[in-house]
XYZ file of C-alpha atoms in Angstrom:
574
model
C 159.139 88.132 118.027
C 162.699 89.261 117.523
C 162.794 91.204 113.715
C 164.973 89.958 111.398
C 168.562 90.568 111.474
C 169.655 93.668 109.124
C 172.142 93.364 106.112
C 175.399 93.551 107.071
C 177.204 96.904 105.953
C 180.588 96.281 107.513
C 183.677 97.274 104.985
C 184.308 93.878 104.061
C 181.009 92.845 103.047
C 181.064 92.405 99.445
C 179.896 95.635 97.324
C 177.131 95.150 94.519
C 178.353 96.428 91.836
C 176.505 100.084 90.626
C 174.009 99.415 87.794
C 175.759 101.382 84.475
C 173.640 104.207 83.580
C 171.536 103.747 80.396
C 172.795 105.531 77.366
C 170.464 107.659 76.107
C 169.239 106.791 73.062
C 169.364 109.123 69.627
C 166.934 111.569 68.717
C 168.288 111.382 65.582
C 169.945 115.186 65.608
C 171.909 115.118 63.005
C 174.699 117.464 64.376
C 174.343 115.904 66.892
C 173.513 111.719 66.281
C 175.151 111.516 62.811
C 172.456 111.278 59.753
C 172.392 107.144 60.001
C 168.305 106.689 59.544
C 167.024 105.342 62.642
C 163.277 104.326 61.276
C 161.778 103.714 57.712
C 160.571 106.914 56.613
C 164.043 108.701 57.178
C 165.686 105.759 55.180
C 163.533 106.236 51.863
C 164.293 109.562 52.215
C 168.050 109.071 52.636
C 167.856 107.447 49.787
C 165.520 109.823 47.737
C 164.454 112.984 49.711
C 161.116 112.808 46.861
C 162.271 115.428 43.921
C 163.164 112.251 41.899
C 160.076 110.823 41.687
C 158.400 113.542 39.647
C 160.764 112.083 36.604
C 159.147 108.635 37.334
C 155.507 109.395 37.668
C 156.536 111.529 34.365
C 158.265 108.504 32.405
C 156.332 105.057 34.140
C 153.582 105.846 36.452
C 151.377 108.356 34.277
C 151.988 105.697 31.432
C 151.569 102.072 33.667
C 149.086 103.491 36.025
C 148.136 103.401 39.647
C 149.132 99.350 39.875
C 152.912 100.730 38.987
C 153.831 102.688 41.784
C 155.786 101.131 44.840
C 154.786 101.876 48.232
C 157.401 104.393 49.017
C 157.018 106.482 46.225
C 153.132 106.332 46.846
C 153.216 106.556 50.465
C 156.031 108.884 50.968
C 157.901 110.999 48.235
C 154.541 111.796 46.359
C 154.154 114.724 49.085
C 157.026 115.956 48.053
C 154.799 117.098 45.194
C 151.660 117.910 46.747
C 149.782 114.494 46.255
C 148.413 112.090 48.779
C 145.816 109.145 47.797
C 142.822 109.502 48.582
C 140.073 107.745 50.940
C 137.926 105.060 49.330
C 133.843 105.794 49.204
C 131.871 104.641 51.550
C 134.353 103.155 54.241
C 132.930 104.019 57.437
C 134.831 106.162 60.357
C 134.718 103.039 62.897
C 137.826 101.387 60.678
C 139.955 104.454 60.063
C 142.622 102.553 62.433
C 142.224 99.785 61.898
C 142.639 99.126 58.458
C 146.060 99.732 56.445
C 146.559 102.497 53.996
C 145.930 100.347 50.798
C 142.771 98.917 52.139
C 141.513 102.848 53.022
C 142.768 104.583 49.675
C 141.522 105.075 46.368
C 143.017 105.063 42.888
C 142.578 108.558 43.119
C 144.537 111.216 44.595
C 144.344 114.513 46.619
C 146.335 117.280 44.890
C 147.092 120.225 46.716
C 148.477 123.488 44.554
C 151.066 125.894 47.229
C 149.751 129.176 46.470
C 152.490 131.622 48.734
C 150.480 134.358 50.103
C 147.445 133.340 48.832
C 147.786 135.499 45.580
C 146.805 134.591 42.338
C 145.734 136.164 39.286
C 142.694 135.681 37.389
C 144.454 133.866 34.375
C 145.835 131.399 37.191
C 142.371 131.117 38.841
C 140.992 129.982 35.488
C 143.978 126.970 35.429
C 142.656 126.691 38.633
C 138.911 125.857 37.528
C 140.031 124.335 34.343
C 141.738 121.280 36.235
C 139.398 121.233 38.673
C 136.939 120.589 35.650
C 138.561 118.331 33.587
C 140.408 116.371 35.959
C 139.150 116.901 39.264
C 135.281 116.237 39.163
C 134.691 120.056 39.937
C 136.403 119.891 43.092
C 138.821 122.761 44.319
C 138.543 123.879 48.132
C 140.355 126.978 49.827
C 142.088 125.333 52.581
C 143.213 127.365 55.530
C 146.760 127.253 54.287
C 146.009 129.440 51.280
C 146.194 126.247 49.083
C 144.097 124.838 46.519
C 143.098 121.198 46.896
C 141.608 118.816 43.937
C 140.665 115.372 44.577
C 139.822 112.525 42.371
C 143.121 113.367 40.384
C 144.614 110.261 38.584
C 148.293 109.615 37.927
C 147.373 109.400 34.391
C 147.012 113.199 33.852
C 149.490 114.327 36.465
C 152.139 115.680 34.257
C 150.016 117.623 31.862
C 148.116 119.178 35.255
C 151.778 120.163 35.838
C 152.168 121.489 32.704
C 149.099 123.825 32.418
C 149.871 124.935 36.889
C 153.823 125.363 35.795
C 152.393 127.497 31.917
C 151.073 130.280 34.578
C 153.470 130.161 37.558
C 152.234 127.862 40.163
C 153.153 124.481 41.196
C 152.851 121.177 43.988
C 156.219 121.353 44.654
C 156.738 120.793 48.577
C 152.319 121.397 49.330
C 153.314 118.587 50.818
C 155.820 116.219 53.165
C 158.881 116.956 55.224
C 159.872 119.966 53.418
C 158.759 123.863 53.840
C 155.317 123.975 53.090
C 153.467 127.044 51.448
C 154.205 130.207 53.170
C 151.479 131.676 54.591
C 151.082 135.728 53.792
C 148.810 138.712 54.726
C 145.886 138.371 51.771
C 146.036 142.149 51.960
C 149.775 142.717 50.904
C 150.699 145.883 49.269
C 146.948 147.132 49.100
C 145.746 147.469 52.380
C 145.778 151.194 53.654
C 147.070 150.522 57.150
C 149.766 147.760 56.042
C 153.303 148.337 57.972
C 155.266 146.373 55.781
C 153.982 144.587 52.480
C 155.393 141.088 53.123
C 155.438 140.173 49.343
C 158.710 140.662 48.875
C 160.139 138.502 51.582
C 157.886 135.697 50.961
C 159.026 135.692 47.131
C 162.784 135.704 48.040
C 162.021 132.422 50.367
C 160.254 130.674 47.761
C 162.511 131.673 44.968
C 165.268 131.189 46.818
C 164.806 127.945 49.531
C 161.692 126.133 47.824
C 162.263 123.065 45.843
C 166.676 123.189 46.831
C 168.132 119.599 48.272
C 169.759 121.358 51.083
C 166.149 121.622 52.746
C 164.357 118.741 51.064
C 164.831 116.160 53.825
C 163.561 117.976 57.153
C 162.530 115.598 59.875
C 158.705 116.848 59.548
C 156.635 119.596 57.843
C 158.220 123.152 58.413
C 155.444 125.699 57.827
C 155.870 129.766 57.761
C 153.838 132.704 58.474
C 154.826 136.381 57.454
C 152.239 139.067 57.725
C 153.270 143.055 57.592
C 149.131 143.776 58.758
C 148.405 145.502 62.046
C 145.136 142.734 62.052
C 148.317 139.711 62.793
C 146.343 137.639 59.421
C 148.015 134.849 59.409
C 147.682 132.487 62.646
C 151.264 133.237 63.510
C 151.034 131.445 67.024
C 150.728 127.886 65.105
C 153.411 127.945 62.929
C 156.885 127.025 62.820
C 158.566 130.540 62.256
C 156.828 133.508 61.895
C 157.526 137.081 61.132
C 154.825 139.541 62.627
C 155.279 143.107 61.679
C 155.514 146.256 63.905
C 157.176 149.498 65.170
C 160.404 149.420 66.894
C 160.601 152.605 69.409
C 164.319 152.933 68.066
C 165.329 150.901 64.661
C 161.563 151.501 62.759
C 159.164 148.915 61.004
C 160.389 145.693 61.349
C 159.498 141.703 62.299
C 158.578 139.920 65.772
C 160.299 136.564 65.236
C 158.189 133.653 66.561
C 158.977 129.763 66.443
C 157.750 126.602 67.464
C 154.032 126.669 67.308
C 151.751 123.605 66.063
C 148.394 122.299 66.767
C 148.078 118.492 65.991
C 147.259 115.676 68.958
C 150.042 117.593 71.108
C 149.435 121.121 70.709
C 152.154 124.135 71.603
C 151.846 127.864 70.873
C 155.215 129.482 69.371
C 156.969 131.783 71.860
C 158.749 134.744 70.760
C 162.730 135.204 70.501
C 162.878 138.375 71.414
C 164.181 139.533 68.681
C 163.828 142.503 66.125
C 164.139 141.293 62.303
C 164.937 144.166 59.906
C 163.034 143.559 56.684
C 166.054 142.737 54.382
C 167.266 139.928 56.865
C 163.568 137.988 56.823
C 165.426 135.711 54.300
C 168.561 134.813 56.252
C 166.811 134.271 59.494
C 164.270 132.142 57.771
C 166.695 130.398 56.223
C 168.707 129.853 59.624
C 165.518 127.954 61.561
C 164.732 126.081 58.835
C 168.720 124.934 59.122
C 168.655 124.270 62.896
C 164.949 122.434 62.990
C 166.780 120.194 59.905
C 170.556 119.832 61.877
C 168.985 119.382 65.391
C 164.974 118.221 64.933
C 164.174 114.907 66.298
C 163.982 112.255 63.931
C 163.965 109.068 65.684
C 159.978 109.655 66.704
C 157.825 110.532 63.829
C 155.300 111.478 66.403
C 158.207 114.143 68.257
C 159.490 115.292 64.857
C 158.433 119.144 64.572
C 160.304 122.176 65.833
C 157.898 123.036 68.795
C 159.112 119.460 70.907
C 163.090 120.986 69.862
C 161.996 124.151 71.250
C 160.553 123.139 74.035
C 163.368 121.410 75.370
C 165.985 124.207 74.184
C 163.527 127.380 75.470
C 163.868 130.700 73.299
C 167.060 131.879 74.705
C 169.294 128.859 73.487
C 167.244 128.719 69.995
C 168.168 132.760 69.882
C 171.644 131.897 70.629
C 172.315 128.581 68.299
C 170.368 131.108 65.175
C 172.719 133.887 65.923
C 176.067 131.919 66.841
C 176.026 128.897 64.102
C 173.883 130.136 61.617
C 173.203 133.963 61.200
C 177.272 135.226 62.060
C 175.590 138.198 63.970
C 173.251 138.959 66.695
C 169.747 140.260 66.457
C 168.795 143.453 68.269
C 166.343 143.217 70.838
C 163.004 143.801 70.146
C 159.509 144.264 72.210
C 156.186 142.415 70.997
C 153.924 143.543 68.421
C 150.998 145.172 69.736
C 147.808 143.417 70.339
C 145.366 143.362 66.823
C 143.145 146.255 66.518
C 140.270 144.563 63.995
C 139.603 141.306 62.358
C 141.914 139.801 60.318
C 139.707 137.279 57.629
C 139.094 140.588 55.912
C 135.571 139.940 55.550
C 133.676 142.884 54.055
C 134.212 145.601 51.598
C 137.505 147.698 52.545
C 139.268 150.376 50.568
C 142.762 149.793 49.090
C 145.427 152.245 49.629
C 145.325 153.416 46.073
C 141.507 154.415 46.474
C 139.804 151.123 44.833
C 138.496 148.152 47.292
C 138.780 145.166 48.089
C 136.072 143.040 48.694
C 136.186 139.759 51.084
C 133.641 136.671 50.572
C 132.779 133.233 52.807
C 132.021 130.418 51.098
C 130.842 127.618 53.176
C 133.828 126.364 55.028
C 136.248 126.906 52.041
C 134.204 124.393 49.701
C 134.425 125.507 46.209
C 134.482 124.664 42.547
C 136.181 124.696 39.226
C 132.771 126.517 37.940
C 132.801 128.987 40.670
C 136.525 129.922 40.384
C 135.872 130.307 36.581
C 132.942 133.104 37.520
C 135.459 134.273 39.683
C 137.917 134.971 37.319
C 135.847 136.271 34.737
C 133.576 138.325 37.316
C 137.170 140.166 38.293
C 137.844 140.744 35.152
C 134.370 142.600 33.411
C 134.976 145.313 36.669
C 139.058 145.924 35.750
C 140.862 143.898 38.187
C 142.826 140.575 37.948
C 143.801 139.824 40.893
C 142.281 137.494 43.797
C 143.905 135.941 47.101
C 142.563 133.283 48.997
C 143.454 133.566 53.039
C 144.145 132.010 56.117
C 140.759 131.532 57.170
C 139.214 129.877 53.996
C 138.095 132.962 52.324
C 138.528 135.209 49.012
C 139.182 138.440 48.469
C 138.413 139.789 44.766
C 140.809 143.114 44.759
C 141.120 146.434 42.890
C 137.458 146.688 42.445
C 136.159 150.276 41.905
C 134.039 152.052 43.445
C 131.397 152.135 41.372
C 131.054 148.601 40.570
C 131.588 147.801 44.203
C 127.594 146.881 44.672
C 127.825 145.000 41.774
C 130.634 142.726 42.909
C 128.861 141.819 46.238
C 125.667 140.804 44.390
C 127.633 138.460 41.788
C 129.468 136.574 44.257
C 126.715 136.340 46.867
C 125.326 134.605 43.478
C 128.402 132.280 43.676
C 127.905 131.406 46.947
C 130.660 133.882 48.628
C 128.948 136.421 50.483
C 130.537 139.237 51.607
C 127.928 139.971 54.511
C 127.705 136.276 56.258
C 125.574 135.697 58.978
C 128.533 135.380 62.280
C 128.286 131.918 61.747
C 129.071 131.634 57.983
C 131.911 133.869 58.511
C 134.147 132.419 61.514
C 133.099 128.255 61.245
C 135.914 126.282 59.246
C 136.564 122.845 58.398
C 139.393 120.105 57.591
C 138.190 117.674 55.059
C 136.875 115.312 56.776
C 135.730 111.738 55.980
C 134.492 112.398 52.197
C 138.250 112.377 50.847
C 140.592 111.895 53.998
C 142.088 108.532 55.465
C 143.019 109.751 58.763
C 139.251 110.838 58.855
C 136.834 109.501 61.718
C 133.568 111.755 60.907
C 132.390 113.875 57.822
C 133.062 117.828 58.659
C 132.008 119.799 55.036
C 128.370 119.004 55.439
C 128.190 118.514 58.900
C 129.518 122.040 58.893
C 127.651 123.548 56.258
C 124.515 122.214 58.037
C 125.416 123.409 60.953
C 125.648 126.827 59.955
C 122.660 127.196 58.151
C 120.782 125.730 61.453
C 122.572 128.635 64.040
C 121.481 131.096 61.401
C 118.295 130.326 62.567
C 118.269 128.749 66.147
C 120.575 132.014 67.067
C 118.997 134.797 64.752
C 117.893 136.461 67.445
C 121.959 137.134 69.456
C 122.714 138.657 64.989
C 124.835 141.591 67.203
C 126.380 139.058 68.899
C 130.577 139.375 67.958
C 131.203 135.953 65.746
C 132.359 133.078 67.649
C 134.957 130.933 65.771
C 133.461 127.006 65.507
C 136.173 124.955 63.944
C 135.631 121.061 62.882
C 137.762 118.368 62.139
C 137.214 115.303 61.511
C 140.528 113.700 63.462
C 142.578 114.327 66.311
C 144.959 116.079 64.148
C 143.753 118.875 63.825
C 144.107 120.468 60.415
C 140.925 123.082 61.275
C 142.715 124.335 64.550
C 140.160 123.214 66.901
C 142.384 123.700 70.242
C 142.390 127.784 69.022
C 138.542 128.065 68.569
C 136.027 129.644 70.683
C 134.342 125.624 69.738
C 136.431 123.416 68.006
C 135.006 120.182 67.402
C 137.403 116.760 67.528
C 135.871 114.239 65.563
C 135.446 110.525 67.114
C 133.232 108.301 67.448
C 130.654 108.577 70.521
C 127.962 106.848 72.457
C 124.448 107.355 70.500
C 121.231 107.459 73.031
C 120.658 103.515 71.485
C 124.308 102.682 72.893
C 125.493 102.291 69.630
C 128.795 104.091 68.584
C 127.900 107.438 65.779
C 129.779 110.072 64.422
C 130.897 112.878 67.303
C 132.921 115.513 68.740
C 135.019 115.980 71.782
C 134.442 119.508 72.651
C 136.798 122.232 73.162
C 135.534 125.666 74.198
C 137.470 129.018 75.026
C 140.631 128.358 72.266
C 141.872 131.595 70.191
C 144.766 133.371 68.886
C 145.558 136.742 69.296
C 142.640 139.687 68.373
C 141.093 142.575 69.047
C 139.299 140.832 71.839
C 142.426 138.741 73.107
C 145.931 140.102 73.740
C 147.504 136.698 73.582
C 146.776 133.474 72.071
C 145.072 130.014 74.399
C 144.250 126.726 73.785
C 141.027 125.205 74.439
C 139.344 123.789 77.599
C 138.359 120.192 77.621
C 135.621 119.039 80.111
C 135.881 115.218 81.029
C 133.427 113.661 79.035
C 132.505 116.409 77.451
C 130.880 114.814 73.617
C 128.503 115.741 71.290
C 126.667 113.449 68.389
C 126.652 114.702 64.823
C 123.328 115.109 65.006
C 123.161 117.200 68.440
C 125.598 119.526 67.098
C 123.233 122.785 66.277
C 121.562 121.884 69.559
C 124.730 121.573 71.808
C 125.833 125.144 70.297
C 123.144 126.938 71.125
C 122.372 125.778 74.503
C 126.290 126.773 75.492
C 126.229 129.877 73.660
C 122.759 131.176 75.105
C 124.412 130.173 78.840
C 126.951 132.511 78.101
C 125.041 134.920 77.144
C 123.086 134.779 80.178
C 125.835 134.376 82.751
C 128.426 136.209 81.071
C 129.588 139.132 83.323
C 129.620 142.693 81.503
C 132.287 142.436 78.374
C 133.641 139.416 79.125
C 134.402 137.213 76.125
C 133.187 133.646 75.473
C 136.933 132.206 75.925
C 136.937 134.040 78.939
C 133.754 132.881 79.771
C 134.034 129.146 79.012
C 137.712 128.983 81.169
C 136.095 130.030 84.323
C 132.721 128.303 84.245
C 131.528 125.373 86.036
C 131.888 122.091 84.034
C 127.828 121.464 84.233
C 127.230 125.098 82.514
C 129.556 123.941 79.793
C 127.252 120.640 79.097
């Protein structure tokens, strides 16, 4: 059979005419797209970045109630000042997505207090506990951004909870939305006795300086900071935005390693460095300069492609180095090597001495969850022994400081009383939590309890590995990942799972061999995911000790359980 004839491609055959090329389409850049809001939630804020509507839930909302506020001052420029409803009792994890946010919230809200640094003092703890007791129905958890949250807060009392927070020099403004966020600092600044740098300092120029101005108040997402001047690297510096990480320069002296672009969430990225050397008097202006670039050049378009690690990881470090220096700083940076890998444990755990020969003394409570009562014992337990000041840190935790010597006994005892124990069992100390189902509408599957229960079962299914080092188990209760579970030796995912009756029930997708940098990992991994790899609520205890007593049997001489967990077969990992 003869084939078919082929086109014809003599010259006067007529040419098809070449397809235009597609025009890309915005990101929404503003130096580079023009600042014309290309979906909803940059046109409210066009037209009200969210410092305005403090005067409103002042002058109508407090006064007409829940039923008065419009859905983009409820839904949108409320973060602006640390307030997000909250999830409706006894809706269960199978409709999270499926129903819309009015149907999922309460008449309550979530309010979270930024405390920069974590320090407070004991007459600002005892705010603390008294609006957690009047208002807030004795809730007030330590989350792992140094913040204090309340929930069951009405609109109603709002502005006089603003009143007493604002009487003793704390606020909401910016916990929350597309804004800088609390600034994460080293709970041991200007006490501990190895400290390079005391970050104080710097973080009070940012906050005093950059939180709460309109020139930052519409980012295209959250913008969160990290500044630690600890040899222990305290503050999860791989996960946030821009972070300063203090060492030794072998020519210019104690100074920062800049990082940028980390965050977790359903698409996580570890920050890379710069490169760079930050002197400690120019923390400010190079702060100031990425927070300008991820607000001139962040993608906007895509809520979902909004933070500064997608921006980076299309520019790489050298062009974000170059665009800080060349449109923003006006000079260059010097060079500068990495920090050196941590040389202890930085949740401070324990009783340590202070530089100035007094100690401080670090407590776990279970997975951050506290009280108004137990923050009042706090404050007045700090007090009867001479010292008034407390931080909360990175890692959910408290630190009572300046306690002397003498009385340090007695400190351990009363807040082992509380509940915060400075000598936790491994598990105790390194499991956290998000908030999980009880208050949260993003939630799929409860995480306090399930945690807290969980603990107090590995105390005693793995009493027997106590010398064990402490293996991080992080759980959250959505993809999102508030609790860092891709950085956890186990961090638990919640979702919902097959049950051995075929029936869906609470779960976890598993991720094992996650951490940031330590004294038992030069740099910072995410965690492995095994196909199929799930766990019920109710098999958690028993799924955690069958993969950590496999490691401990095949584990081969020091090798660590992220090490461990990356190289074993998928079965052992079951």
């Amino acid at each position: 059979m003869t084939p078919p004839a082929a086109p014809s491609t003599t010259d006067d055959a007529p040419a098809r005419p070449a397809r235009p090329a597609r025009a890309p389409r915005p990101n929404g850049q503003w130096k580079i797209d023009g600042t014309t809001p290309l979906n909803h939630n940059e046109e409210f804020k066009a037209e009200d970045p969210g410092f305005g509507v403090r005067q409103r839930i002042v002058d109508v909302y407090s006064k007409e109630g829940f039923g008065s506020i419009p859905d983009d001052d409820l839904h949108g420029r409320f973060r602006w000042w640390g307030i997000y409803t909250q999830r409706k009792p006894g809706i269960d994890g199978g409709r999270t997505a499926s129903l819309e946010p009015h149907e999922l919230e309460d008449e309550f809200f979530m309010m979270r207090v930024r405390i920069d640094g974590g320090a407070l003092t004991t007459d600002q703890l005892r705010v603390l506990a008294g609006i957690s007791e009047e208002f807030g129905r004795d809730t007030a958890d330590i989350s792992d951004r140094q913040n204090i949250q309340f929930h069951w807060i009405e609109v109603e009392n709002i502005p006089e909870i603003w009143a007493r927070l604002e009487a003793v020099g704390l606020q909401t403004t910016e916990a929350c939305g597309d804004v800088p966020r609390v600034v994460l600092g080293s709970p041991v600044a200007g006490i501990a006795e190895d400290e390079l740098i005391d970050p104080a300092p710097a973080i009070a120029e940012i906050t005093q300086k950059y939180i709460g101005i309109p020139e930052l108040a519409n980012l295209p997402r959250k913008f969160k900071t990290a500044i630690t001047g600890h040899p222990s690297q305290d503050v999860v510096h791989e996960i946030n935005d821009v972070a300063f990480v203090a060492h030794v320069h072998p020519e210019l002296g104690i100074g920062y390693d800049l990082w940028v672009g980390g965050g977790l969430s359903a698409n996580p990225r570890l920050g890379e460095r710069l490169g760079v050397f930050v002197t400690e008097d120019r923390v400010g202006d190079v702060w100031y300069g990425v927070a300008q670039i991820f607000r001139d050049y962040g993608y906007r378009r895509l809520r979902n492609k909004a933070r500064l690690k997608f921006l980076l990881k299309d520019w790489g470090p050298a062009k974000f180095r170059q665009v800080l220096q060349d449109e923003y700083l006006g000079y260059e940076l010097p060079d500068g090597p990495p920090a050196p890998q941590p040389d202890q444990p930085g949740d401070h755990i324990g009783v340590h001495r202070q530089k100035d020969g007094r100690f401080y003394i670090g407590a776990a409570p279970y997975v951050g969850r506290a009280s108004g009562p137990t923050l009042r014992k706090v404050a007045d337990l700090a007090d009867s022994v001479g010292s008034s000041r407390v931080r909360l840190t990175p890692h959910q935790k408290l630190l009572v400081l300046d306690v002397p010597e003498e009385q340090v006994e007695h400190v351990v005892g009363e807040l082992k009383g509380l509940g915060l124990d400075a000598d936790p069992s491994p598990w105790r100390r390194s499991t956290i939590a998000c908030t999980g189902i009880e208050f949260c509408k993003l939630a799929i599957v409860d995480t306090k309890d399930t945690a807290t229960a969980a603990i107090d079962d590995l105390e005693k299914r793995l009493g027997d590995l106590s010398e064990m080092k402490p293996l991080s188990l992080n759980i959250n209760g959505c993809p999102n990942s508030c609790a860092r579970i891709q950085t956890a030796d186990i961090g638990l995912k919640g979702q919902l799972v097959m049950g051995d009756d075929g029936e869906q029930v609470p779960g976890f997708q598993v991720h094992l061999g996650g951490g940031l940098a330590s004294q038992d990992r030069e740099e910072a991994g995410l965690g492995r995911t095994v196909r199929g790899l799930k766990v019920t609520a109710d098999d958690l205890s028993e799924y955690v000790e069958r993969v950590v007593r496999r490691y401990e049997a095949d584990h081969e001489g020091t090798e660590t359980f992220a090490e461990w967990s990356h190289r074993a077969d998928e079965e052992a990992l079951r």
